[in-house]
Amino acid sequence: MGGRVTIYEVAREAGVSIASVSRVLHGQNGVSELTRERVGAVIERLGYVANGAARGLARKRLGVLGFVFCDLEESATSDGVTPFYSHEIVRGAERAARRAGDAILLASTHSVSGHGQVFELATKVDGLAVMAGSLSATDLRRLAARVPVACFAAGRGSVDVDSICVDNFGGARAVTEHLLEHGFGDVAFVAGPKRSAEARARFNGYRRALGDAGLDAPKQPEVGGDFTESGGENAVEQLLSKRHRPPRALVVGNDQMAVGAMRALAHAGLDVPGDVALAGFDDIPLARHVTPALTTARQPMRAIGEKCAQLLSRRIEQPDVEPVMLALPAGLIVRKSCGCTENGDE
Amino acid sequence: MGGRVTIYEVAREAGVSIASVSRVLHGQNGVSELTRERVGAVIERLGYVANGAARGLARKRLGVLGFVFCDLEESATSDGVTPFYSHEIVRGAERAARRAGDAILLASTHSVSGHGQVFELATKVDGLAVMAGSLSATDLRRLAARVPVACFAAGRGSVDVDSICVDNFGGARAVTEHLLEHGFGDVAFVAGPKRSAEARARFNGYRRALGDAGLDAPKQPEVGGDFTESGGENAVEQLLSKRHRPPRALVVGNDQMAVGAMRALAHAGLDVPGDVALAGFDDIPLARHVTPALTTARQPMRAIGEKCAQLLSRRIEQPDVEPVMLALPAGLIVRKSCGCTENGDE
DNA sequence: TTGTAGGCGTTATCAT
DNA sequence: ATGATAACGCCTACAA
């Protein structure tokens, strides 16, 4: 918001009407060069900054897109996963938003929880992009009934809003196929949270790959975790104790759990990829840095952010178009944990 | 912004005046229980969401704090450093802002550069927190003359605005002292960018520690980099070629460069910490994951974000109080790269 | 090219 | 307890 000086003062000081000031402010035509210069000088001298509230009120558009993330707090965050995840999305979103002249308002579900702080937030934006899982389906529905909403990182959900996510099914399938191509017959799966649509999609991608290879695939994941490092560690410990012999390869629901899995395997005296090959999902920054470097399916986070902002903008402009659900392809990132030796890293 | 339904419609539908609606909206007294209920019901039924622009205009306060970061783009970012850094700051900021009923508007300098997009941004917020280095001193000054501004991650700069940063001097000093306590006599320094006030403060902290130990310290850093991994790698290569014998220990300007340094040392066949001990600065997430784990000085990012939001809020309320410069203590994080063996990690 | 004036949706003051 | 009614600062027809 502009400090004190208003368009009226600029007008007075320049000896013109506010309409003229407004015109030069927006670089419109129909202003004499002289006026333009005079007004410009006054604006600079007075340090005028337009009042966004007034502008938003008049334009019926604040020029602000809200993004709400779910804050996994102490769990996933401590390893810098969520931060990166959200940061890349924000970057993409910001880029797209800026092209449209908008700015990004940030909030995390943790700080936005309580009763209905999202609705309070909704007040300050033209539309809200929400990360799947950061809101209950009920709240999401209520929200969408009030303001333009888009959803990211969502699997095929039930709520009828625009949404965008990575192709979890395809990514997991590709990763699994890669493991299969190594000739590993016994490929097990470490699942994510049961309630997560994304986690389920990844499991299904894994199953499909097995099926296509003529292999038996379990209907349900043998073990699973909550997408955290320790979750992955526990899951693999459990898996090892369940089986008389460890699987030859492992597709893990996400990279973070994969890192935990590596720890569990090391603990059990198993070599990766010698004894057990491994692949994750997401391509978090850490994936390149663990030893061996993690083979994984990359989420196009930036693109997700961009696309989400675009979807949201569109809905703001055209509130009644049919909602779409997009899935962006995941990139197969081959590193060492699968048994490949060449450095396939970019 | 609220979709279509306004306070007038709510009022009409509830059979009261907009004043009454406004009252129940703010939980004010002086409203009969009956009215309160009726209005509440209508609000829910109509899905009313207040228009933030109108509200901001009337209140002279949008309830939004802007944060602008500098986007190191492909350099530092590719390793997930900046993301983490900014994410933690944003978290802290959001927390503090929320307590004050505010929201956080995000922007990065990359996308905000060009001519004066910051000023455009300034339009949409009540105040702006800017990361040091994301703006030229001139722009910062101009900005501060127009809207409330606070600065974070700034060393003692010249511009007269509220600012907050970690105690770079003290942190570097503590880290250096720790290395000295190991009995390493020859401790070299890998500096950050010359223009960075933070980098200089760290160098000075290093010098002070040497001086206090009765050791000679160079007036200028022997080598330096740009705070990136490859920058650190190059700097150390250069250092090794300059000297006939490698230093016994190395204080590196930040963690990211320290990781690069480790690579250079490994390349030269030098063991860390056996041949060369190492310490960094920041405590980025990766620091725990490299081998050996990196000893470093931790930046209290969250606290920085919180404090910055507070400083900004204060300045918005009281534009004329004397600007303050705060430095938060850095925590010494002892891990393996310095030669310590016990696991000092939290 | 320039100016006038109504409207945007809330808040808040002042009556009632 | 409730209701009119000015601001708030900008945008934008519409006039001149």
XYZ file of C-alpha atoms (C1' of nucleotides) in Angstrom:
724
model
C 0.000 0.000 0.000
C 1.255 3.434 -0.751
C 2.423 5.243 2.302
C 0.686 8.552 2.554
C 0.868 10.273 -0.751
C -2.157 9.649 -2.941
C -2.986 10.170 -6.538
C -4.753 13.389 -5.575
C -1.618 14.956 -4.234
C 0.314 13.977 -7.291
C -2.415 15.503 -9.434
C -2.518 18.715 -7.488
C 1.249 19.037 -7.418
C 1.441 18.485 -11.145
C -1.463 20.761 -11.832
C -3.555 18.119 -13.564
C -6.504 15.888 -12.763
C -6.204 12.482 -11.173
C -7.390 11.012 -14.437
C -4.261 12.253 -16.127
C -2.087 10.885 -13.382
C -3.813 7.566 -13.697
C -3.185 7.651 -17.420
C 0.517 8.188 -17.182
C 0.609 5.611 -14.410
C -0.631 3.070 -16.892
C 1.292 4.341 -19.852
C -1.877 5.024 -21.746
C -2.003 7.171 -24.804
C -3.945 10.367 -24.943
C -1.545 12.219 -22.720
C 0.637 15.051 -23.959
C 4.308 14.532 -23.618
C 4.547 17.538 -21.401
C 1.948 16.263 -18.986
C 3.541 12.880 -18.925
C 6.877 14.320 -18.001
C 5.532 16.657 -15.380
C 3.491 13.953 -13.725
C 6.362 11.524 -13.863
C 8.624 13.997 -12.182
C 6.132 14.641 -9.411
C 5.602 10.932 -8.867
C 9.301 10.455 -8.470
C 9.755 13.499 -6.288
C 6.902 12.635 -3.965
C 7.753 8.956 -3.949
C 4.236 8.042 -4.903
C 3.259 4.400 -4.748
C -0.239 3.406 -5.729
C -2.497 1.976 -3.096
C -3.084 -1.632 -4.029
C -6.216 -1.915 -1.965
C -7.902 0.958 -3.721
C -6.686 -0.291 -7.029
C -7.868 -3.799 -6.318
C -11.226 -2.510 -5.258
C -11.694 -0.517 -8.419
C -10.380 -3.218 -10.676
C -12.107 -6.059 -8.862
C -8.781 -7.828 -8.956
C -6.030 -7.707 -6.401
C -3.410 -9.292 -8.578
C -2.534 -11.868 -5.954
C -2.596 -15.651 -6.118
C -2.545 -17.571 -2.861
C -0.644 -20.815 -2.442
C -1.237 -23.014 0.543
C 1.081 -25.874 1.314
C 0.775 -28.519 3.898
C 3.458 -28.160 6.428
C 4.749 -31.550 7.395
C 6.519 -29.773 10.193
C 9.079 -31.816 12.047
C 8.665 -34.925 9.952
C 9.565 -34.520 6.334
C 10.798 -31.033 6.740
C 13.805 -31.825 8.840
C 15.475 -33.333 5.840
C 14.770 -30.416 3.661
C 12.388 -32.253 1.423
C 9.224 -30.288 1.731
C 11.129 -27.022 1.557
C 12.654 -27.914 -1.716
C 9.476 -29.311 -2.992
C 7.511 -26.247 -2.172
C 10.235 -23.867 -3.186
C 10.423 -25.186 -6.684
C 6.691 -25.070 -7.009
C 6.639 -21.542 -5.717
C 9.302 -20.551 -8.183
C 7.336 -21.911 -11.044
C 4.182 -20.339 -9.752
C 5.842 -17.005 -9.274
C 7.207 -17.046 -12.747
C 3.858 -17.775 -14.305
C 2.070 -15.368 -12.011
C 4.452 -12.589 -12.794
C 3.880 -12.998 -16.483
C 0.260 -12.323 -15.723
C 1.088 -9.395 -13.483
C 0.252 -11.253 -10.311
C 2.089 -11.895 -7.084
C 2.182 -14.961 -4.866
C 0.771 -15.117 -1.379
C 2.178 -17.962 0.692
C 0.698 -19.942 3.537
C 1.198 -23.316 5.067
C -1.561 -25.448 6.324
C -0.020 -25.719 9.718
C -0.328 -22.050 10.279
C -3.560 -21.899 8.459
C -5.360 -24.686 10.201
C -7.419 -23.947 13.264
C -10.945 -23.215 12.217
C -11.130 -21.451 8.944
C -8.037 -19.380 8.518
C -8.003 -20.398 4.891
C -11.125 -18.396 4.422
C -9.516 -15.465 6.074
C -6.693 -15.944 3.623
C -9.093 -16.172 0.735
C -9.988 -12.622 1.522
C -6.623 -11.361 0.429
C -6.306 -13.089 -2.904
C -8.040 -13.513 -6.214
C -7.776 -17.257 -6.039
C -6.227 -20.050 -4.044
C -3.966 -22.878 -5.099
C -3.923 -25.569 -2.501
C -1.670 -28.523 -2.134
C -3.565 -31.764 -2.005
C -3.832 -33.020 1.518
C -3.486 -29.636 3.091
C -7.226 -29.388 3.402
C -9.965 -31.857 4.079
C -12.183 -32.650 1.117
C -15.007 -30.877 2.880
C -13.060 -27.708 3.431
C -11.772 -27.814 -0.085
C -15.283 -28.046 -1.403
C -16.494 -25.179 0.735
C -13.525 -23.131 -0.313
C -14.023 -23.828 -3.974
C -17.618 -22.739 -3.650
C -16.436 -19.334 -2.469
C -13.285 -18.517 -4.393
C -11.465 -19.775 -7.468
C -9.417 -22.812 -6.478
C -6.804 -25.012 -8.076
C -5.193 -28.040 -6.557
C -1.674 -29.337 -6.963
C 0.060 -32.571 -6.072
C -3.295 -34.215 -6.115
C -4.065 -37.620 -7.434
C -7.407 -38.109 -9.077
C -9.397 -36.736 -6.231
C -13.078 -36.586 -5.756
C -13.419 -32.848 -5.455
C -14.309 -31.148 -8.649
C -11.584 -28.528 -9.031
C -8.755 -27.867 -11.427
C -5.792 -29.941 -10.441
C -2.314 -30.720 -11.529
C 0.169 -33.355 -10.511
C 2.966 -35.514 -11.773
C 2.122 -38.737 -13.538
C 2.655 -40.897 -10.495
C 1.472 -44.023 -12.204
C 3.699 -43.578 -15.220
C 6.701 -42.576 -13.187
C 6.539 -45.546 -10.893
C 5.959 -47.782 -13.837
C 9.013 -46.450 -15.646
C 11.201 -46.820 -12.611
C 10.010 -50.344 -12.071
C 10.515 -51.237 -15.691
C 14.049 -49.984 -15.462
C 14.720 -52.249 -12.515
C 13.148 -55.109 -14.402
C 15.405 -54.442 -17.358
C 18.326 -54.989 -15.074
C 17.073 -58.520 -14.894
C 15.941 -58.357 -11.318
C 13.087 -60.744 -10.944
C 12.076 -60.074 -7.389
C 11.165 -56.426 -7.161
C 9.352 -55.363 -4.013
C 7.527 -52.133 -3.252
C 7.602 -49.845 -0.257
C 4.409 -47.875 -0.272
C 3.501 -44.400 0.914
C 0.575 -43.556 3.157
C -2.535 -45.519 2.311
C -4.681 -42.414 2.207
C -2.491 -40.684 -0.279
C -3.849 -40.822 -3.783
C -0.364 -40.212 -5.089
C 1.051 -43.099 -3.112
C -1.627 -45.370 -4.465
C -1.011 -44.304 -8.025
C 2.645 -45.107 -7.652
C 1.870 -48.540 -6.339
C -0.395 -49.140 -9.279
C 2.315 -48.065 -11.680
C 4.608 -50.572 -10.070
C 2.023 -53.279 -10.364
C 1.421 -52.531 -13.984
C 5.082 -52.837 -14.791
C 5.257 -56.189 -13.065
C 2.110 -57.340 -14.772
C 3.373 -56.289 -18.176
C 6.495 -58.287 -17.515
C 4.384 -61.300 -16.776
C 5.249 -61.189 -13.111
C 2.942 -61.628 -10.187
C 2.147 -58.464 -8.353
C 0.568 -58.257 -4.922
C -2.836 -56.626 -4.649
C -1.665 -54.667 -1.660
C 1.755 -53.276 -0.774
C 3.689 -55.571 1.499
C 4.986 -52.724 3.617
C 4.715 -48.983 3.697
C 5.669 -45.812 5.460
C 4.577 -42.257 5.830
C 6.886 -40.757 3.225
C 9.521 -39.931 5.833
C 13.043 -41.210 6.093
C 12.428 -43.138 9.272
C 9.217 -44.441 7.785
C 11.188 -45.934 4.942
C 13.751 -47.344 7.306
C 11.130 -49.052 9.414
C 9.302 -50.390 6.411
C 12.407 -52.035 5.045
C 13.335 -53.498 8.399
C 9.894 -54.965 8.521
C 10.202 -56.260 5.002
C 13.501 -57.948 5.739
C 12.170 -59.617 8.833
C 9.080 -60.788 6.975
C 11.027 -62.449 4.237
C 13.494 -65.249 4.541
C 15.482 -63.670 1.758
C 15.626 -60.002 0.805
C 14.134 -58.916 -2.528
C 16.616 -58.337 -5.313
C 15.316 -54.817 -5.898
C 13.117 -52.262 -4.279
C 10.871 -49.548 -5.617
C 10.307 -47.067 -2.848
C 7.334 -44.725 -2.719
C 9.454 -41.599 -2.514
C 13.082 -40.563 -2.274
C 12.959 -39.704 1.332
C 11.832 -43.161 2.295
C 14.398 -44.522 -0.109
C 17.129 -42.829 1.877
C 15.755 -44.450 5.007
C 15.626 -47.722 3.139
C 19.282 -47.424 2.274
C 20.081 -46.994 5.908
C 18.087 -50.072 6.846
C 19.775 -52.105 4.137
C 23.221 -50.958 5.214
C 22.289 -51.881 8.729
C 21.370 -55.351 7.591
C 24.716 -55.669 5.888
C 23.179 -55.552 2.459
C 24.970 -53.753 -0.326
C 23.183 -51.328 -2.629
C 22.935 -52.040 -5.474
C 24.990 -55.248 -5.190
C 22.584 -57.151 -3.004
C 19.521 -55.003 -3.327
C 18.960 -52.440 -6.060
C 16.896 -49.408 -5.275
C 14.847 -46.669 -6.848
C 12.821 -43.824 -5.404
C 10.431 -41.151 -6.573
C 10.616 -37.332 -6.636
C 14.282 -36.598 -7.250
C 14.865 -34.518 -4.187
C 18.216 -32.712 -4.034
C 19.568 -35.239 -1.597
C 19.043 -38.001 -4.128
C 22.226 -37.035 -5.949
C 24.212 -36.832 -2.783
C 23.514 -40.117 -1.078
C 25.827 -43.030 -1.756
C 25.096 -44.639 -4.062
C 23.269 -41.848 -5.837
C 19.593 -42.607 -6.097
C 17.835 -43.647 -9.256
C 14.422 -42.076 -9.266
C 11.494 -40.508 -11.115
C 11.710 -36.769 -11.235
C 8.801 -34.533 -10.439
C 8.678 -31.486 -12.666
C 8.021 -29.233 -9.712
C 8.633 -25.999 -11.477
C 6.273 -26.924 -14.259
C 3.693 -27.980 -11.727
C 3.891 -24.594 -10.077
C 3.647 -22.795 -13.369
C 0.783 -24.834 -14.616
C -1.047 -24.489 -11.355
C -0.790 -20.731 -11.452
C -2.079 -20.796 -14.985
C -4.987 -22.993 -14.102
C -5.830 -20.694 -11.261
C -5.618 -17.588 -13.421
C -7.864 -19.160 -15.944
C -10.429 -20.042 -13.332
C -10.342 -16.531 -11.990
C -11.070 -15.159 -15.436
C -13.542 -17.833 -16.345
C -15.107 -19.233 -13.204
C -17.408 -21.559 -15.041
C -15.254 -23.539 -17.420
C -15.100 -27.238 -16.834
C -12.372 -28.181 -14.336
C -9.450 -30.101 -15.740
C -7.041 -32.581 -14.213
C -3.550 -32.597 -15.600
C -0.732 -35.033 -15.037
C 2.764 -34.022 -16.042
C 5.224 -36.721 -17.104
C 7.880 -37.783 -14.625
C 11.447 -38.048 -15.836
C 13.377 -41.228 -15.230
C 16.639 -40.290 -13.569
C 19.127 -43.105 -13.720
C 21.955 -43.037 -11.217
C 23.778 -45.702 -9.288
C 21.357 -47.219 -6.821
C 19.704 -49.326 -9.502
C 22.962 -50.920 -10.500
C 23.753 -48.712 -13.439
C 27.355 -47.636 -13.548
C 27.534 -44.921 -16.108
C 26.883 -41.505 -14.719
C 23.495 -40.740 -16.104
C 23.136 -37.582 -14.110
C 22.560 -34.351 -15.896
C -11.192 -11.207 -2.883
C -14.691 -12.343 -2.302
C -16.332 -13.753 -5.332
C -19.524 -11.948 -6.021
C -21.543 -11.780 -2.849
C -21.029 -8.589 -0.904
C -21.841 -7.404 2.540
C -24.897 -5.683 1.138
C -26.418 -8.900 -0.039
C -25.758 -10.546 3.259
C -27.366 -7.600 5.005
C -30.412 -7.624 2.775
C -30.836 -11.358 3.051
C -30.576 -11.204 6.818
C -32.829 -8.194 7.040
C -30.294 -6.004 8.784
C -27.912 -3.181 7.899
C -24.402 -3.707 6.631
C -23.173 -2.246 9.885
C -24.613 -5.168 11.756
C -23.100 -7.644 9.356
C -19.772 -5.976 9.797
C -20.184 -6.263 13.534
C -20.820 -9.963 13.588
C -18.017 -10.370 11.090
C -15.663 -8.975 13.675
C -17.234 -10.570 16.670
C -17.988 -7.212 18.167
C -20.378 -6.733 21.012
C -23.496 -4.685 20.687
C -25.230 -7.288 18.570
C -28.175 -9.286 19.768
C -27.756 -13.008 19.823
C -30.584 -13.381 17.386
C -29.041 -11.030 14.852
C -25.705 -12.698 15.216
C -27.165 -16.073 14.457
C -29.234 -14.923 11.552
C -26.345 -13.116 9.951
C -24.001 -16.001 10.570
C -26.417 -18.355 8.878
C -26.757 -16.122 5.847
C -23.002 -15.744 5.561
C -22.606 -19.473 5.537
C -25.475 -20.045 3.163
C -24.339 -17.432 0.679
C -20.697 -18.355 1.053
C -19.766 -14.799 1.761
C -16.086 -13.916 1.816
C -15.086 -10.374 2.592
C -13.380 -8.357 -0.089
C -9.852 -7.790 1.079
C -9.294 -4.861 -1.216
C -12.240 -2.959 0.146
C -11.264 -3.907 3.647
C -7.708 -2.867 3.116
C -8.799 0.416 1.697
C -11.040 1.203 4.623
C -8.576 -0.005 7.220
C -5.567 1.492 5.560
C -3.906 -1.845 6.067
C -3.899 -4.814 3.734
C -2.562 -7.292 6.243
C 0.173 -8.440 3.905
C 3.925 -8.452 4.374
C 6.102 -8.798 1.301
C 9.320 -10.804 1.282
C 11.744 -10.504 -1.563
C 14.611 -12.936 -1.912
C 17.446 -12.891 -4.264
C 17.217 -15.743 -6.631
C 20.620 -17.204 -7.265
C 18.959 -19.126 -10.010
C 21.073 -21.861 -11.468
C 24.043 -21.348 -9.228
C 23.364 -21.924 -5.585
C 19.879 -23.102 -6.162
C 20.678 -26.267 -7.989
C 21.892 -27.808 -4.790
C 18.855 -26.835 -2.889
C 20.611 -24.361 -0.689
C 18.783 -21.176 -1.377
C 15.476 -22.974 -1.321
C 16.074 -24.267 2.135
C 17.447 -21.040 3.280
C 14.506 -19.089 2.070
C 11.998 -21.667 3.100
C 13.038 -21.598 6.703
C 12.995 -17.846 6.708
C 9.581 -17.823 5.155
C 8.343 -20.261 7.742
C 9.526 -18.075 10.540
C 8.145 -15.016 8.876
C 4.823 -16.618 8.275
C 4.551 -17.704 11.842
C 5.250 -14.250 13.161
C 3.062 -12.613 10.557
C 0.176 -14.865 11.324
C 0.296 -14.004 14.974
C -0.191 -10.435 13.866
C -2.974 -11.372 11.488
C -0.856 -10.851 8.412
C -0.020 -12.956 5.395
C 3.203 -13.300 3.441
C 3.690 -12.182 -0.133
C 6.637 -13.808 -1.863
C 8.887 -12.608 -4.630
C 12.355 -13.279 -5.832
C 14.649 -10.653 -7.130
C 15.168 -12.462 -10.357
C 11.567 -12.131 -11.253
C 11.343 -8.760 -9.678
C 14.308 -7.161 -11.312
C 13.888 -5.379 -14.576
C 13.124 -1.772 -13.935
C 11.163 -1.298 -10.801
C 8.980 -4.282 -10.302
C 9.698 -4.050 -6.622
C 7.752 -0.846 -6.580
C 4.934 -2.556 -8.322
C 5.127 -5.174 -5.615
C 5.210 -2.533 -2.921
C 1.759 -1.632 -4.081
C 0.310 -4.862 -2.797
C 1.759 -4.949 0.668
C 1.957 -2.940 3.855
C 5.703 -3.314 4.020
C 8.579 -5.104 2.370
C 11.267 -7.328 3.823
C 14.145 -7.631 1.442
C 17.058 -9.977 1.490
C 20.351 -8.175 1.467
C 21.898 -8.223 -1.958
C 18.621 -8.620 -3.763
C 18.517 -4.897 -4.367
C 21.127 -2.275 -5.052
C 21.743 0.152 -2.228
C 20.192 2.871 -4.338
C 17.031 0.954 -5.006
C 16.830 -0.049 -1.387
C 17.045 3.542 -0.328
C 14.396 4.635 -2.783
C 12.180 1.808 -1.685
C 12.606 2.590 1.979
C 11.634 6.168 1.277
C 8.329 4.970 -0.066
C 7.263 2.015 2.026
C 8.214 0.428 5.325
C 11.236 -1.774 4.754
C 13.229 -4.295 6.729
C 16.334 -6.085 5.582
C 17.504 -9.592 6.353
C 20.745 -11.466 5.853
C 22.472 -8.138 5.763
C 25.804 -7.334 7.258
C 26.255 -3.874 8.664
C 25.197 -2.072 5.557
C 25.145 1.560 4.815
C 21.461 1.932 4.204
C 19.524 3.078 7.179
C 16.821 0.456 7.556
C 15.913 -2.148 10.112
C 17.950 -5.226 9.532
C 18.560 -8.638 10.937
C 21.177 -11.260 10.306
C 23.167 -13.987 11.926
C 26.282 -13.071 13.829
C 28.633 -13.896 11.001
C 31.656 -12.634 12.810
C 30.973 -14.595 15.964
C 30.004 -17.745 14.107
C 33.135 -17.807 12.001
C 35.178 -17.029 15.040
C 33.649 -19.902 17.003
C 34.181 -22.328 14.176
C 37.769 -21.255 13.772
C 38.400 -21.492 17.484
C 37.076 -25.011 17.438
C 39.511 -25.956 14.719
C 42.274 -24.293 16.680
C 41.360 -26.281 19.756
C 41.990 -29.386 17.741
C 45.573 -28.218 17.725
C 45.654 -27.362 14.063
C 48.132 -24.576 13.646
C 47.758 -23.866 9.975
C 44.128 -22.913 9.405
C 43.342 -21.335 6.062
C 40.210 -19.521 4.935
C 38.132 -19.797 1.804
C 36.245 -16.569 1.441
C 32.884 -15.720 -0.053
C 32.264 -12.963 -2.586
C 34.244 -9.826 -1.842
C 31.211 -7.611 -2.124
C 29.231 -9.585 0.395
C 29.172 -7.950 3.812
C 28.395 -11.304 5.317
C 31.375 -12.918 3.671
C 33.641 -10.192 4.956
C 32.301 -10.498 8.486
C 33.029 -14.188 8.438
C 36.552 -13.585 7.311
C 37.008 -11.101 10.098
C 35.706 -13.584 12.634
C 38.250 -16.057 11.374
C 41.007 -13.489 11.648
C 40.027 -12.572 15.149
C 40.175 -16.188 16.275
C 43.642 -16.559 14.801
C 44.737 -13.285 16.339
C 43.434 -14.259 19.751
C 45.401 -17.473 19.488
C 48.506 -15.474 18.794
C 48.617 -16.617 15.209
C 49.315 -14.573 12.176
C 46.311 -13.860 10.044
C 46.357 -12.563 6.500
C 44.822 -9.171 5.854
C 43.069 -10.536 2.826
C 41.657 -13.987 2.113
C 44.058 -16.145 0.165
C 41.332 -17.555 -2.036
C 37.636 -17.223 -2.383
C 34.566 -18.249 -4.296
C 31.061 -17.130 -5.023
C 29.333 -19.205 -2.353
C 28.637 -22.013 -4.807
C 29.833 -25.577 -4.705
C 31.998 -25.244 -7.759
C 33.276 -21.952 -6.444
C 34.533 -23.708 -3.355
C 36.028 -26.472 -5.416
C 37.961 -24.068 -7.592
C 39.117 -22.020 -4.645
C 40.582 -25.030 -2.928
C 42.263 -26.253 -6.091
C 43.812 -22.859 -6.369
C 44.852 -22.895 -2.749
C 46.505 -26.275 -3.115
C 48.443 -25.221 -6.162
C 49.529 -22.028 -4.481
C 50.946 -23.760 -1.466
C 53.717 -26.288 -1.377
C 51.908 -28.039 1.428
C 48.152 -28.050 2.098
C 46.883 -26.274 5.208
C 46.052 -28.513 8.138
C 42.548 -27.109 8.363
C 40.127 -25.011 6.381
C 37.399 -22.614 7.362
C 35.119 -22.231 4.389
C 32.854 -19.234 3.857
C 29.718 -21.303 3.601
C 28.612 -24.916 3.587
C 28.011 -25.066 -0.070
C 31.553 -24.095 -0.888
C 32.682 -26.493 1.816
C 31.061 -29.333 -0.075
C 32.935 -28.254 -3.172
C 36.073 -28.027 -1.084
C 35.634 -31.598 0.033
C 35.447 -32.671 -3.558
C 38.622 -30.809 -4.425
C 40.419 -32.308 -1.464
C 39.279 -35.790 -2.332
C 40.476 -35.174 -5.844
C 43.883 -34.226 -4.511
C 44.011 -37.433 -2.542
C 43.659 -35.630 0.744
C 41.635 -37.176 3.536
C 39.098 -35.159 5.482
C 39.624 -34.698 8.350
C 42.785 -36.802 8.470
C 44.898 -34.626 6.240
C 42.794 -31.510 6.154
C 40.074 -30.682 8.653
C 37.135 -28.636 7.481
C 34.357 -26.416 8.704
C 31.666 -24.466 6.916
C 28.962 -21.946 7.693
C 25.134 -22.052 7.501
C 24.276 -25.643 8.348
C 22.395 -26.440 5.211
C 20.530 -29.751 5.187
C 23.205 -31.348 3.050
C 25.798 -30.667 5.741
C 24.627 -33.676 7.715
C 24.606 -35.892 4.707
C 28.017 -35.419 3.191
C 30.818 -37.711 4.247
C 32.299 -36.817 6.607
C 29.434 -34.810 8.031
C 30.243 -31.146 8.040
C 31.096 -29.153 11.130
C 29.604 -25.731 10.764
C 27.986 -22.638 12.260
C 24.242 -22.756 12.133
C 22.136 -19.893 10.956
C 18.942 -19.523 12.967
C 16.925 -19.041 9.810
C 13.559 -19.445 11.376
C 14.336 -16.888 14.023
C 15.640 -14.541 11.391
C 12.380 -14.793 9.510
C 10.334 -14.244 12.625
C 12.353 -11.340 13.786
C 12.316 -9.768 10.389
C 8.548 -9.925 10.214
C 8.389 -8.347 13.627
C 10.731 -5.575 12.680
C 8.668 -4.912 9.618
C 5.401 -4.869 11.538
C 6.852 -2.454 13.980
C 8.005 -0.137 11.271
C 4.594 -0.252 9.645
C 3.004 0.778 12.902
C 5.672 3.274 13.816
C 7.349 4.535 10.671
C 9.572 6.926 12.528
C 11.298 4.919 15.201
C 15.045 4.637 14.939
C 16.110 1.686 12.742
C 17.818 -1.177 14.507
C 20.344 -3.744 13.362
C 20.150 -7.110 15.017
C 22.549 -10.035 14.861
C 21.376 -13.427 16.049
C 23.924 -15.837 17.477
C 25.108 -18.704 15.291
C 25.192 -22.157 16.808
C 28.374 -24.198 16.554
C 27.485 -27.564 15.098
C 30.228 -30.078 15.640
C 30.230 -33.092 13.379
C 32.996 -35.102 11.762
C 34.756 -32.928 9.233
C 36.702 -31.091 11.912
C 38.141 -34.278 13.281
C 35.728 -34.794 16.123
C 34.595 -38.361 16.441
C 31.680 -38.295 18.820
C 28.386 -37.706 17.166
C 27.567 -34.207 18.189
C 24.563 -33.970 15.968
C 21.238 -33.276 17.492
C -5.826 16.098 -24.616
C -8.035 16.745 -20.212
C -11.359 16.851 -16.394
C -15.703 15.364 -13.720
C -18.010 12.180 -11.192
C -19.836 7.688 -10.009
C -18.717 3.266 -8.265
C -15.905 -0.528 -6.067
C -17.062 -3.106 -0.808
C -15.606 -2.202 3.908
C -14.931 0.181 8.128
C -16.214 3.299 11.464
C -18.532 7.369 13.240
C -22.570 9.271 14.674
C -27.278 9.261 15.264
C -31.319 6.984 16.724
C -28.891 -2.809 19.587
C -29.174 -0.934 15.018
C -28.966 1.929 10.917
C -27.389 5.815 7.854
C -23.599 7.549 5.833
C -19.156 9.497 5.199
C -14.537 8.205 4.130
C -10.745 5.100 1.918
C -7.852 5.850 -3.052
C -8.200 4.359 -7.528
C -10.353 3.346 -12.213
C -13.135 4.643 -15.945
C -16.849 5.932 -18.652
C -18.522 10.177 -20.145
C -18.111 15.143 -21.027
C -15.846 18.969 -22.477
